Coordinates of C-alpha atoms in Angstrom, one line a residue:
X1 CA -1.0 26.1 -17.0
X2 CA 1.2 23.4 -15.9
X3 CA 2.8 22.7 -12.4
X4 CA 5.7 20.5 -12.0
X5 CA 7.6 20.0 -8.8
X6 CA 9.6 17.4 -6.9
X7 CA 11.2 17.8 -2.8
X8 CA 14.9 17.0 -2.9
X9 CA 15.8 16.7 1.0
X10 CA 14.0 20.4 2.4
X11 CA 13.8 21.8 -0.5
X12 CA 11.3 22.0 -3.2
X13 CA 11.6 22.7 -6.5
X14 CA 9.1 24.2 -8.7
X15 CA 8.3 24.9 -12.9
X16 CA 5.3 26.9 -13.7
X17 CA 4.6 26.9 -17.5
X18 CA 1.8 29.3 -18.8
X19 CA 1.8 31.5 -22.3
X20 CA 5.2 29.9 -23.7
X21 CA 7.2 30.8 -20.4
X22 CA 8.2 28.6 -18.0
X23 CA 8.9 30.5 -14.3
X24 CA 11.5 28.4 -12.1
X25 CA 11.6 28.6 -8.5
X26 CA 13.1 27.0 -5.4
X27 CA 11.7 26.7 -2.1
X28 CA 14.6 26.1 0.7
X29 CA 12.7 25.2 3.9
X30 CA 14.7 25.3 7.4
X31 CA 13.6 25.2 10.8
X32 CA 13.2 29.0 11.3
X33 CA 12.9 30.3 8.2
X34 CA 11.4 29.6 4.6
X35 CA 14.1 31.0 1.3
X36 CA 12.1 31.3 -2.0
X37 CA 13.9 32.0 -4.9
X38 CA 11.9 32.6 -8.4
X39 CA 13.7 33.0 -11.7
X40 CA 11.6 35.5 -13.8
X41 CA 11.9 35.0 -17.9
X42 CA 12.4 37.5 -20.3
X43 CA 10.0 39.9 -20.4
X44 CA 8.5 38.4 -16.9
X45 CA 11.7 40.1 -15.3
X46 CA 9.9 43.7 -15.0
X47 CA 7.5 42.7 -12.6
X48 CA 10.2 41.2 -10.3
X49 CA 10.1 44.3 -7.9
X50 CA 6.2 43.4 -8.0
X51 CA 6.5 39.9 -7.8
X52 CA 9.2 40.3 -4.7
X53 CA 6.6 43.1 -2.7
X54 CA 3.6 40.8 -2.9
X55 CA 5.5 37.9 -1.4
X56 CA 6.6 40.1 1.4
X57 CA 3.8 41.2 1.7
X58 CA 1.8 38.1 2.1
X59 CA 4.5 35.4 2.4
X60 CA 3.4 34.9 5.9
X61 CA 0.1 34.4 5.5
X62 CA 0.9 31.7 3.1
X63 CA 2.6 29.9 5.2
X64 CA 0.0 29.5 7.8
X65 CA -2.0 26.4 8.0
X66 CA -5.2 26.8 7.5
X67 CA -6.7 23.3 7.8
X68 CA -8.8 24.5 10.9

């Protein structure tokens, strides 16, 4: 698996390659909120509704920090 990613101003940008696909995704980060938006491939595109519940799910805790 490779990661690429780069900030432009608050916003990241992300490109996950794995298996032949490559999963874009951009992170907009603003003072009270986070927006993450992931472009699902082919196939990949079924488990959106998936994909979307998990972050929901768990988006929060993700965002903690956790350097204590």
């Amino acid at each position: 698996m490779q990661v690429q990613s780069g900030w432009a101003v608050d916003q990241l940008n992300l490109q996950v390659s794995a298996l032949f696909e490559a999963i874009n995704a951009t992170i907009d980060v603003e003072e009270t909120k986070v927006h993450l938006k992931v472009l699902l491939p082919g196939v990949l595109g079924m488990f959106a509704g998936m994909v979307q519940a998990a972050l929901q799910k768990k988006g929060g805790a993700l965002l903690e920090d956790h350097r204590s």
